[in-house]
PDB file of C-alpha atoms in Angstrom:
ATOM      1  CA  MET A  13      -7.241  10.171   6.800  1.00 39.00           C
ATOM      2  CA  LYS A  14      -4.201   8.285   6.212  1.00 43.00           C
ATOM      3  CA  ILE A  15      -0.809   9.466   5.789  1.00 38.00           C
ATOM      4  CA  ILE A  16       2.567   8.451   4.184  1.00 35.00           C
ATOM      5  CA  PHE A  17       1.464   6.017   2.065  1.00 36.00           C
ATOM      6  CA  LYS A  18       3.006   2.544  -0.030  1.00 40.00           C
ATOM      7  CA  ALA A  19       2.114   2.833  -2.066  1.00 36.00           C
ATOM      8  CA  LEU A  20       3.660   2.858  -3.032  1.00 31.00           C
ATOM      9  CA  PRO A  21       3.703  -0.282  -3.832  1.00 37.00           C
ATOM     10  CA  LEU A  22       5.452   0.952  -5.730  1.00 35.00           C
ATOM     11  CA  PHE A  23       7.581  -0.548  -3.184  1.00 33.00           C
ATOM     12  CA  PHE A  24       6.578  -3.452  -5.012  1.00 33.00           C
ATOM     13  CA  LEU A  25       9.761  -3.011  -6.975  1.00 35.00           C
ATOM     14  CA  GLY A  26      11.070  -6.656  -7.236  1.00 36.00           C
ATOM     15  CA  PHE A  27       7.671  -8.133  -8.370  1.00 34.00           C
ATOM     16  CA  PHE A  28       9.626  -8.685 -11.698  1.00 34.00           C
ATOM     17  CA  GLN A  29      10.975 -12.072 -10.535  1.00 37.00           C
ATOM     18  CA  HIS A  30       7.693 -14.135  -9.798  1.00 37.00           C
ATOM     19  CA  SER A  31       9.319 -17.599 -10.893  1.00 34.00           C
ATOM     20  CA  PHE A  32      10.727 -17.548  -7.183  1.00 37.00           C
ATOM     21  CA  ALA A  33       7.106 -17.378  -5.513  1.00 47.00           C
ATOM     22  CA  GLN A  34       6.466 -14.081  -3.863  1.00 70.00           C
ATOM     23  CA  TYR A  35       9.719 -13.519  -1.889  1.00 80.00           C
ATOM     24  CA  THR A  36      11.832 -11.545  -3.886  1.00 81.00           C
ATOM     25  CA  GLU A  37      15.731 -10.825  -3.283  1.00 80.00           C
ATOM     26  CA  SER A  38      14.924  -7.100  -1.989  1.00 84.00           C
ATOM     27  CA  ILE A  39      12.465  -6.286   0.537  1.00 89.00           C
ATOM     28  CA  ASN A  40       9.055  -5.044  -1.200  1.00 86.00           C
ATOM     29  CA  SER A  41       7.265  -2.617   1.368  1.00 90.00           C
ATOM     30  CA  ASN A  42       3.727  -0.796   0.929  1.00 91.00           C
ATOM     31  CA  ILE A  43       4.668   2.349   2.958  1.00 87.00           C
ATOM     32  CA  PRO A  44       4.918   5.013   2.348  1.00 87.00           C
ATOM     33  CA  GLY A  45       1.829   4.460   0.102  1.00 87.00           C
ATOM     34  CA  MET A  46      -1.426   3.689   1.381  1.00 91.00           C
ATOM     35  CA  SER A  47      -2.305   0.781  -1.024  1.00 94.00           C
ATOM     36  CA  MET A  48      -1.789  -2.797  -0.183  1.00 95.00           C
ATOM     37  CA  SER A  49       0.036  -5.107  -2.700  1.00 94.00           C
ATOM     38  CA  PRO A  50      -1.766  -8.396  -3.559  1.00 95.00           C
ATOM     39  CA  TYR A  51       1.570 -10.273  -2.801  1.00 94.00           C
ATOM     40  CA  ALA A  52       2.414 -11.511   0.517  1.00 95.00           C
ATOM     41  CA  VAL A  53       5.986 -11.361   2.075  1.00 94.00           C
ATOM     42  CA  GLY A  54       6.463 -14.906   1.861  1.00 91.00           C
ATOM     43  CA  LYS A  55       5.938 -18.075   4.191  1.00 91.00           C
ATOM     44  CA  THR A  56       7.691 -17.359   7.598  1.00 93.00           C
ATOM     45  CA  ILE A  57       8.750 -13.932   6.639  1.00 95.00           C
ATOM     46  CA  VAL A  58       8.325 -11.013   9.280  1.00 96.00           C
ATOM     47  CA  GLN A  59       8.158  -7.519   7.936  1.00 97.00           C
ATOM     48  CA  LEU A  60       7.921  -4.369   9.913  1.00 97.00           C
ATOM     49  CA  GLU A  61       7.136  -1.011   8.147  1.00 97.00           C
ATOM     50  CA  THR A  62       7.273   2.334   9.792  1.00 96.00           C
ATOM     51  CA  ASN A  63       6.664   5.955   8.967  1.00 96.00           C
ATOM     52  CA  SER A  64       6.510   9.079  10.777  1.00 97.00           C
ATOM     53  CA  TYR A  65       4.993  12.515   9.621  1.00 96.00           C
ATOM     54  CA  TYR A  66       4.433  16.071  10.300  1.00 97.00           C
ATOM     55  CA  MET A  67       1.237  17.445   9.453  1.00 95.00           C
ATOM     56  CA  SER A  68      -0.642  20.900   9.118  1.00 95.00           C
ATOM     57  CA  GLU A  69      -4.375  21.392   8.369  1.00 91.00           C
ATOM     58  CA  SER A  70      -6.865  24.159   8.554  1.00 89.00           C
ATOM     59  CA  LEU A  71     -10.791  23.795   8.962  1.00 81.00           C
ATOM     60  CA  LYS A  72     -12.299  26.881   7.318  1.00 72.00           C
ATOM     61  CA  SER A  73     -15.708  26.607   8.878  1.00 70.00           C
ATOM     62  CA  MET A  74     -14.573  27.031  12.292  1.00 74.00           C
ATOM     63  CA  ASP A  75     -11.629  29.193  11.858  1.00 82.00           C
ATOM     64  CA  LEU A  76      -9.416  26.145  13.336  1.00 87.00           C
ATOM     65  CA  LYS A  77      -5.862  25.687  12.404  1.00 92.00           C
ATOM     66  CA  GLY A  78      -3.725  22.612  13.639  1.00 94.00           C
ATOM     67  CA  LYS A  79      -0.115  21.330  13.572  1.00 96.00           C
ATOM     68  CA  GLY A  80       1.252  18.091  14.918  1.00 96.00           C
ATOM     69  CA  TYR A  81       3.012  14.838  14.047  1.00 97.00           C
ATOM     70  CA  GLY A  82       2.185  11.163  13.773  1.00 96.00           C
ATOM     71  CA  GLY A  83       3.245   7.912  12.695  1.00 95.00           C
ATOM     72  CA  ASN A  84       1.968   4.583  11.276  1.00 94.00           C
ATOM     73  CA  PHE A  85       3.175   0.909  10.975  1.00 96.00           C
ATOM     74  CA  ALA A  86       2.258  -2.138   9.416  1.00 97.00           C
ATOM     75  CA  LEU A  87       3.432  -5.717  10.871  1.00 98.00           C
ATOM     76  CA  ARG A  88       3.284  -8.536   8.201  1.00 97.00           C
ATOM     77  CA  TYR A  89       3.641 -12.097   8.491  1.00 97.00           C
ATOM     78  CA  GLY A  90       3.688 -14.789   5.916  1.00 95.00           C
ATOM     79  CA  ALA A  91       1.980 -18.020   6.941  1.00 93.00           C
ATOM     80  CA  TRP A  92       0.377 -21.281   5.963  1.00 91.00           C
ATOM     81  CA  ARG A  93       1.222 -20.607   2.138  1.00 91.00           C
ATOM     82  CA  GLU A  94       3.227 -18.081  -0.121  1.00 92.00           C
ATOM     83  CA  GLU A  95       0.179 -16.652  -1.099  1.00 95.00           C
ATOM     84  CA  PHE A  96      -1.099 -16.024   2.244  1.00 97.00           C
ATOM     85  CA  GLU A  97      -0.283 -12.995   4.643  1.00 97.00           C
ATOM     86  CA  ALA A  98      -1.326 -11.797   7.946  1.00 98.00           C
ATOM     87  CA  VAL A  99      -1.083  -8.184   8.643  1.00 97.00           C
ATOM     88  CA  ILE A 100      -1.590  -5.577  11.360  1.00 97.00           C
ATOM     89  CA  THR A 101      -1.575  -1.761  10.744  1.00 96.00           C
ATOM     90  CA  GLY A 102      -1.935   1.312  13.034  1.00 94.00           C
ATOM     91  CA  GLU A 103      -1.820   4.900  13.164  1.00 93.00           C
ATOM     92  CA  TYR A 104      -0.940   7.443  16.090  1.00 93.00           C
ATOM     93  CA  ARG A 105      -1.511  11.129  15.749  1.00 93.00           C
ATOM     94  CA  ASN A 106      -0.704  14.038  18.118  1.00 95.00           C
ATOM     95  CA  MET A 107      -2.248  17.428  17.128  1.00 94.00           C
ATOM     96  CA  ASN A 108      -2.354  21.209  18.589  1.00 96.00           C
ATOM     97  CA  TYR A 109      -5.241  23.300  17.165  1.00 93.00           C
ATOM     98  CA  THR A 110      -5.893  26.752  17.826  1.00 94.00           C
ATOM     99  CA  ASN A 111      -8.979  28.898  17.047  1.00 90.00           C
ATOM    100  CA  PRO A 112     -10.281  32.335  18.300  1.00 89.00           C
ATOM    101  CA  PHE A 113     -11.261  30.854  21.628  1.00 90.00           C
ATOM    102  CA  GLY A 114      -7.954  29.389  22.586  1.00 93.00           C
ATOM    103  CA  GLU A 115      -5.744  26.280  21.998  1.00 95.00           C
ATOM    104  CA  PHE A 116      -6.070  22.590  22.889  1.00 92.00           C
ATOM    105  CA  ASN A 117      -4.493  19.252  22.136  1.00 93.00           C
ATOM    106  CA  VAL A 118      -5.929  16.019  20.407  1.00 90.00           C
ATOM    107  CA  ASN A 119      -3.804  13.007  20.369  1.00 89.00           C
ATOM    108  CA  GLY A 120      -4.146   9.033  20.364  1.00 87.00           C
ATOM    109  CA  LEU A 121      -4.513   5.924  18.302  1.00 88.00           C
ATOM    110  CA  ARG A 122      -6.178   7.009  15.305  1.00 87.00           C
ATOM    111  CA  SER A 123      -6.543   3.699  13.590  1.00 88.00           C
ATOM    112  CA  LEU A 124      -5.770  -0.109  14.242  1.00 92.00           C
ATOM    113  CA  THR A 125      -6.893  -2.910  11.925  1.00 95.00           C
ATOM    114  CA  ALA A 126      -5.946  -6.442  11.921  1.00 97.00           C
ATOM    115  CA  GLY A 127      -6.718  -8.927   8.785  1.00 97.00           C
ATOM    116  CA  ALA A 128      -5.458 -11.314   6.281  1.00 98.00           C
ATOM    117  CA  LYS A 129      -5.067 -11.387   2.473  1.00 97.00           C
ATOM    118  CA  TYR A 130      -4.788 -14.150  -0.057  1.00 98.00           C
ATOM    119  CA  LEU A 131      -3.359 -14.057  -3.588  1.00 97.00           C
ATOM    120  CA  PHE A 132      -5.887 -15.745  -6.108  1.00 96.00           C
ATOM    121  CA  TYR A 133      -4.353 -15.241  -9.174  1.00 95.00           C
ATOM    122  CA  ASP A 134      -1.011 -14.366 -10.266  1.00 92.00           C
ATOM    123  CA  PRO A 135      -0.594 -13.997 -14.447  1.00 88.00           C
ATOM    124  CA  PHE A 136       3.224 -14.504 -13.948  1.00 78.00           C
ATOM    125  CA  LYS A 137       3.213 -17.813 -11.741  1.00 78.00           C
ATOM    126  CA  ASN A 138       4.952 -20.776 -13.644  1.00 69.00           C
ATOM    127  CA  TYR A 139       5.615 -18.318 -16.540  1.00 63.00           C
ATOM    128  CA  LYS A 140       9.098 -17.520 -17.913  1.00 66.00           C
ATOM    129  CA  GLU A 141       9.406 -14.608 -20.250  1.00 64.00           C
ATOM    130  CA  GLU A 142      11.518 -15.682 -23.181  1.00 63.00           C
ATOM    131  CA  VAL A 143      14.817 -13.178 -23.930  1.00 64.00           C
ATOM    132  CA  ASN A 144      15.562 -12.370 -27.466  1.00 56.00           C
ATOM    133  CA  VAL A 145      19.245 -11.862 -27.596  1.00 52.00           C
ATOM    134  CA  TYR A 146      19.038 -10.266 -30.931  1.00 56.00           C
ATOM    135  CA  SER A 147      16.522  -7.713 -30.529  1.00 58.00           C
ATOM    136  CA  TYR A 148      16.154  -4.762 -27.964  1.00 57.00           C
ATOM    137  CA  HIS A 149      12.830  -3.860 -29.158  1.00 60.00           C
ATOM    138  CA  ALA A 150      11.505  -7.386 -28.829  1.00 57.00           C
ATOM    139  CA  ASN A 151      12.404  -7.578 -25.308  1.00 60.00           C
ATOM    140  CA  HIS A 152      10.985  -4.157 -24.193  1.00 59.00           C
ATOM    141  CA  LYS A 153       7.839  -3.923 -26.659  1.00 63.00           C
ATOM    142  CA  PHE A 154       4.511  -3.905 -24.749  1.00 62.00           C
ATOM    143  CA  LYS A 155       3.304  -7.316 -24.144  1.00 67.00           C
ATOM    144  CA  TRP A 156      -0.915  -7.728 -23.641  1.00 67.00           C
ATOM    145  CA  LYS A 157      -0.333 -10.465 -21.008  1.00 71.00           C
ATOM    146  CA  ARG A 158       0.673  -7.443 -18.464  1.00 73.00           C
ATOM    147  CA  LEU A 159      -2.938  -6.090 -18.836  1.00 84.00           C
ATOM    148  CA  ARG A 160      -3.908  -9.039 -16.437  1.00 90.00           C
ATOM    149  CA  PRO A 161      -3.596  -8.212 -12.976  1.00 94.00           C
ATOM    150  CA  ALA A 162      -2.556 -10.229  -9.940  1.00 94.00           C
ATOM    151  CA  ILE A 163      -5.739 -10.553  -7.848  1.00 97.00           C
ATOM    152  CA  SER A 164      -5.835 -10.679  -4.038  1.00 97.00           C
ATOM    153  CA  GLY A 165      -8.901 -10.635  -1.667  1.00 98.00           C
ATOM    154  CA  TYR A 166      -8.513  -9.098   2.075  1.00 98.00           C
ATOM    155  CA  ALA A 167     -10.743  -9.523   5.068  1.00 98.00           C
ATOM    156  CA  GLY A 168     -10.112  -7.757   8.538  1.00 97.00           C
ATOM    157  CA  ALA A 169     -11.555  -5.675  10.879  1.00 94.00           C
ATOM    158  CA  ASN A 170     -11.135  -2.066  12.215  1.00 91.00           C
ATOM    159  CA  PHE A 171     -10.806  -1.634  16.132  1.00 89.00           C
ATOM    160  CA  ASN A 172     -11.346   1.438  18.074  1.00 83.00           C
ATOM    161  CA  LEU A 173     -10.094   0.604  21.717  1.00 75.00           C
ATOM    162  CA  THR A 174      -9.906   4.282  22.817  1.00 70.00           C
ATOM    163  CA  ASP A 175     -12.188   7.308  22.408  1.00 71.00           C
ATOM    164  CA  ASN A 176     -11.047   8.224  18.795  1.00 71.00           C
ATOM    165  CA  LYS A 177     -11.473  11.690  18.097  1.00 72.00           C
ATOM    166  CA  PHE A 178      -9.726  11.696  14.685  1.00 73.00           C
ATOM    167  CA  ALA A 179     -12.474   9.731  12.473  1.00 63.00           C
ATOM    168  CA  PRO A 180     -16.243   9.669  12.679  1.00 55.00           C
ATOM    169  CA  VAL A 181     -16.212   6.036  13.476  1.00 53.00           C
ATOM    170  CA  TYR A 182     -17.161   5.381  17.201  1.00 57.00           C
ATOM    171  CA  ASN A 183     -17.709   1.699  16.991  1.00 69.00           C
ATOM    172  CA  THR A 184     -15.258  -0.477  18.977  1.00 77.00           C
ATOM    173  CA  PHE A 185     -15.316  -3.030  15.890  1.00 83.00           C
ATOM    174  CA  GLY A 186     -16.129  -2.597  12.004  1.00 88.00           C
ATOM    175  CA  PRO A 187     -15.247  -5.178   9.238  1.00 95.00           C
ATOM    176  CA  LYS A 188     -13.087  -4.142   6.324  1.00 96.00           C
ATOM    177  CA  ALA A 189     -12.877  -6.010   2.817  1.00 97.00           C
ATOM    178  CA  MET A 190     -10.664  -5.391  -0.110  1.00 98.00           C
ATOM    179  CA  VAL A 191      -9.909  -6.469  -3.616  1.00 98.00           C
ATOM    180  CA  MET A 192      -6.418  -5.937  -4.580  1.00 97.00           C
ATOM    181  CA  LEU A 193      -5.296  -5.739  -8.157  1.00 97.00           C
ATOM    182  CA  HIS A 194      -1.403  -5.344  -9.372  1.00 94.00           C
ATOM    183  CA  ASN A 195      -0.429  -4.844 -13.102  1.00 93.00           C
ATOM    184  CA  ASN A 196       3.440  -5.112 -13.702  1.00 89.00           C
ATOM    185  CA  PHE A 197       3.884  -3.101 -17.113  1.00 87.00           C
ATOM    186  CA  ASN A 198       7.092  -3.000 -19.089  1.00 77.00           C
ATOM    187  CA  ASN A 199      10.387  -1.361 -17.770  1.00 80.00           C
ATOM    188  CA  GLY A 200       9.569  -1.344 -14.145  1.00 85.00           C
ATOM    189  CA  MET A 201       6.247   0.511 -14.264  1.00 91.00           C
ATOM    190  CA  ILE A 202       3.554  -1.073 -11.706  1.00 93.00           C
ATOM    191  CA  LEU A 203      -0.097   0.126 -10.995  1.00 95.00           C
ATOM    192  CA  THR A 204      -1.818  -1.059  -7.888  1.00 96.00           C
ATOM    193  CA  THR A 205      -5.440  -0.706  -7.315  1.00 97.00           C
ATOM    194  CA  ASN A 206      -7.408  -1.488  -4.000  1.00 98.00           C
ATOM    195  CA  LEU A 207     -11.066  -1.366  -4.056  1.00 98.00           C
ATOM    196  CA  ILE A 208     -12.181  -0.813  -0.599  1.00 97.00           C
ATOM    197  CA  ALA A 209     -15.271  -1.043   1.921  1.00 95.00           C
ATOM    198  CA  ASN A 210     -15.266  -0.138   5.355  1.00 91.00           C
ATOM    199  CA  ASN A 211     -17.583  -0.740   8.359  1.00 88.00           C
ATOM    200  CA  PHE A 212     -20.331  -2.130   5.948  1.00 86.00           C
ATOM    201  CA  ILE A 213     -22.453  -3.167   8.751  1.00 84.00           C
ATOM    202  CA  ASP A 214     -23.722   0.149  10.152  1.00 81.00           C
ATOM    203  CA  GLU A 215     -24.344   3.825   9.264  1.00 80.00           C
ATOM    204  CA  THR A 216     -20.479   4.608   9.466  1.00 80.00           C
ATOM    205  CA  PHE A 217     -20.229   2.440   6.069  1.00 87.00           C
ATOM    206  CA  ASN A 218     -17.374   3.785   3.743  1.00 89.00           C
ATOM    207  CA  TYR A 219     -16.069   2.808   0.449  1.00 94.00           C
ATOM    208  CA  GLY A 220     -13.484   4.101  -2.141  1.00 95.00           C
ATOM    209  CA  PHE A 221     -10.306   3.100  -3.907  1.00 97.00           C
ATOM    210  CA  ILE A 222      -6.485   3.722  -3.969  1.00 97.00           C
ATOM    211  CA  LEU A 223      -4.696   4.150  -6.903  1.00 97.00           C
ATOM    212  CA  THR A 224      -0.723   3.932  -6.972  1.00 97.00           C
ATOM    213  CA  LEU A 225       1.299   4.172 -10.148  1.00 97.00           C
ATOM    214  CA  SER A 226       4.896   3.464  -9.460  1.00 95.00           C
ATOM    215  CA  GLN A 227       8.259   3.578 -11.635  1.00 95.00           C
ATOM    216  CA  GLY A 228      11.518   1.644 -10.802  1.00 93.00           C
ATOM    217  CA  PHE A 229      14.533   3.461 -12.068  1.00 94.00           C
ATOM    218  CA  SER A 230      16.897   0.858 -10.825  1.00 91.00           C
ATOM    219  CA  ASP A 231      16.957  -2.259  -8.679  1.00 89.00           C
ATOM    220  CA  LYS A 232      17.015   0.232  -5.524  1.00 93.00           C
ATOM    221  CA  PHE A 233      15.093   3.424  -6.454  1.00 95.00           C
ATOM    222  CA  SER A 234      11.427   4.047  -7.387  1.00 95.00           C
ATOM    223  CA  LEU A 235       8.940   7.026  -7.291  1.00 96.00           C
ATOM    224  CA  PHE A 236       5.130   6.880  -7.257  1.00 97.00           C
ATOM    225  CA  ILE A 237       2.182   8.931  -7.104  1.00 97.00           C
ATOM    226  CA  GLU A 238      -1.257   8.045  -5.663  1.00 97.00           C
ATOM    227  CA  ASN A 239      -4.867   8.848  -5.172  1.00 97.00           C
ATOM    228  CA  GLU A 240      -6.865   7.763  -2.045  1.00 96.00           C
ATOM    229  CA  THR A 241     -10.482   8.417  -2.617  1.00 94.00           C
ATOM    230  CA  TYR A 242     -13.576   7.772  -0.531  1.00 91.00           C
ATOM    231  CA  PHE A 243     -17.099   8.554  -1.450  1.00 88.00           C
ATOM    232  CA  LYS A 244     -19.437   7.946   1.697  1.00 80.00           C
ATOM    233  CA  ASN A 245     -19.420   9.533   4.968  1.00 71.00           C
ATOM    234  CA  TYR A 246     -16.078  10.832   5.784  1.00 71.00           C
ATOM    235  CA  LYS A 247     -15.624  11.842   2.035  1.00 79.00           C
ATOM    236  CA  ARG A 248     -12.061  12.946   1.147  1.00 84.00           C
ATOM    237  CA  GLN A 249      -9.284  12.522  -1.509  1.00 91.00           C
ATOM    238  CA  VAL A 250      -5.642  12.655  -0.634  1.00 93.00           C
ATOM    239  CA  TYR A 251      -2.807  13.128  -3.279  1.00 96.00           C
ATOM    240  CA  THR A 252       0.789  11.617  -2.502  1.00 97.00           C
ATOM    241  CA  PHE A 253       4.056  11.706  -4.146  1.00 97.00           C
ATOM    242  CA  GLY A 254       6.892   9.864  -2.686  1.00 96.00           C
ATOM    243  CA  GLY A 255      10.111   7.486  -3.439  1.00 96.00           C
ATOM    244  CA  THR A 256      11.824   4.614  -1.916  1.00 96.00           C
ATOM    245  CA  TYR A 257      15.264   3.482  -1.687  1.00 97.00           C
ATOM    246  CA  ILE A 258      16.704  -0.030  -0.931  1.00 96.00           C
ATOM    247  CA  LEU A 259      19.825   0.360   1.289  1.00 95.00           C
ATOM    248  CA  LEU A 260      20.137  -3.483   2.057  1.00 94.00           C
ATOM    249  CA  ASP A 261      18.434  -6.328   0.672  1.00 93.00           C
ATOM    250  CA  ASP A 262      16.293  -6.256   3.776  1.00 95.00           C
ATOM    251  CA  LEU A 263      16.230  -2.538   4.373  1.00 96.00           C
ATOM    252  CA  GLN A 264      14.377   0.180   2.557  1.00 97.00           C
ATOM    253  CA  VAL A 265      14.049   3.929   3.554  1.00 97.00           C
ATOM    254  CA  GLN A 266      11.367   6.165   2.169  1.00 96.00           C
ATOM    255  CA  ALA A 267       9.753   9.681   2.027  1.00 97.00           C
ATOM    256  CA  SER A 268       6.602  11.061   0.597  1.00 97.00           C
ATOM    257  CA  ILE A 269       4.386  14.343   0.817  1.00 97.00           C
ATOM    258  CA  SER A 270       0.792  14.524   0.786  1.00 96.00           C
ATOM    259  CA  HIS A 271      -2.036  16.868   0.217  1.00 94.00           C
ATOM    260  CA  SER A 272      -5.774  16.443   1.120  1.00 92.00           C
ATOM    261  CA  PRO A 273      -8.039  19.454  -0.320  1.00 88.00           C
ATOM    262  CA  SER A 274     -11.171  20.386   1.185  1.00 75.00           C
ATOM    263  CA  THR A 275     -14.309  18.842   0.046  1.00 66.00           C
ATOM    264  CA  GLU A 276     -18.004  19.764   0.352  1.00 58.00           C
ATOM    265  CA  VAL A 277     -18.337  17.775   3.384  1.00 54.00           C
ATOM    266  CA  ILE A 278     -14.843  18.058   4.921  1.00 57.00           C
ATOM    267  CA  TYR A 279     -13.846  21.784   4.955  1.00 55.00           C
ATOM    268  CA  THR A 280     -10.171  20.650   6.061  1.00 75.00           C
ATOM    269  CA  ASN A 281      -7.033  21.367   3.945  1.00 85.00           C
ATOM    270  CA  GLN A 282      -4.318  18.936   4.984  1.00 90.00           C
ATOM    271  CA  THR A 283      -0.683  19.009   4.076  1.00 93.00           C
ATOM    272  CA  TYR A 284       1.821  16.303   5.429  1.00 93.00           C
ATOM    273  CA  GLY A 285       5.314  14.746   4.794  1.00 95.00           C
ATOM    274  CA  GLY A 286       7.077  11.589   6.171  1.00 95.00           C
ATOM    275  CA  ILE A 287      10.080   9.535   6.300  1.00 97.00           C
ATOM    276  CA  GLY A 288      10.431   5.769   7.448  1.00 95.00           C
ATOM    277  CA  ILE A 289      11.967   2.615   7.155  1.00 97.00           C
ATOM    278  CA  SER A 290      10.874  -1.009   6.420  1.00 97.00           C
ATOM    279  CA  TRP A 291      12.767  -3.945   7.639  1.00 97.00           C
ATOM    280  CA  ARG A 292      12.572  -7.785   6.812  1.00 96.00           C
ATOM    281  CA  PHE A 293      13.287 -10.375   8.920  1.00 93.00           C
ATOM    282  CA  ASP A 294      13.883 -13.624   6.450  1.00 87.00           C
ATOM    283  CA  ALA A 295      16.570 -15.702   8.457  1.00 82.00           C
ATOM    284  CA  GLY A 296      14.024 -18.550   8.613  1.00 74.00           C
ATOM    285  CA  TYR A 297      12.896 -18.302   4.916  1.00 78.00           C
ATOM    286  CA  LYS A 298      13.533 -21.491   2.733  1.00 72.00           C
ATOM    287  CA  ASP A 299      13.452 -20.582  -1.115  1.00 68.00           C
ATOM    288  CA  ILE A 300      10.394 -21.783  -2.958  1.00 61.00           C
ATOM    289  CA  LYS A 301      10.629 -22.142  -6.653  1.00 49.00           C
ATOM    290  CA  PHE A 302       7.822 -22.335  -9.283  1.00 44.00           C
ATOM    291  CA  GLU A 303       8.959 -24.509 -12.089  1.00 43.00           C
ATOM    292  CA  VAL A 304       7.924 -23.688 -15.355  1.00 38.00           C
ATOM    293  CA  PRO A 305       6.813 -27.093 -16.850  1.00 42.00           C
ATOM    294  CA  PRO A 306       7.971 -27.903 -20.428  1.00 41.00           C
ATOM    295  CA  THR A 307       5.460 -27.744 -23.133  1.00 39.00           C
ATOM    296  CA  LYS A 308       5.560 -27.914 -26.778  1.00 40.00           C
ATOM    297  CA  ASP A 309       3.118 -24.952 -27.367  1.00 41.00           C
ATOM    298  CA  LYS A 310       4.789 -21.728 -26.734  1.00 36.00           C
ATOM    299  CA  ARG A 311       1.946 -19.224 -27.318  1.00 33.00           C
TER     300      ARG A 311
END
């Protein structure tokens, strides 16, 4: 189960300015939410997103309790085109467990995934929203165009390079595919949706979704709530609340708290809190602008 989440994608603050490709003035990070934004970081951009967390859990069926720590990361790189991004994500966890028979430790690389995504549709590309200097209401009213989401596709693979004791996936390789949606509503509210299929070539197949709703309160500060749900095999739900703050244009800090209640299959209650930073290296980036072509029809 994943912790910390980006979702915040929320952290997708800054996606208001799509007339300047996908690169934005301030960093856009997926962490601490678990959802992934359809938007790439921008061609030639390297971005590192990290998060560390403390966790406690209990397994009622075995009278087992555990406490520990972990961390996850995402390394993102924009290549080929503005719409394309390669990404590697991973998570390490170290847990100490106790039960009526004694104590033991479990640690290791919990997950490692590599893949790429491509933005197929952006409703705000080549679109410039007209500002009515005479009416505040006209500028802030709901616009139906915002119901159309940006759409990306993702293809990658989960790798199990060690004896992974944290998840019921023991194969060394398992494909992963996602459809990512992003709605940018009025006044800084963003909804990010991920539809996920994991390891769909064998009996460890799992599928689910992640919904992240974020609200930007300024150019630097945003809060989010998130639900991560999986339906098959390792069934679970994770609820997360968190926030992000942009210290510098290329540096963001974030914090979150998550809870995963027990289910009919997994009788584990998990609670964890995390903090982290995201950093962007953009020294080689050349600004790419999508010009809005002149038109007589302004509908």
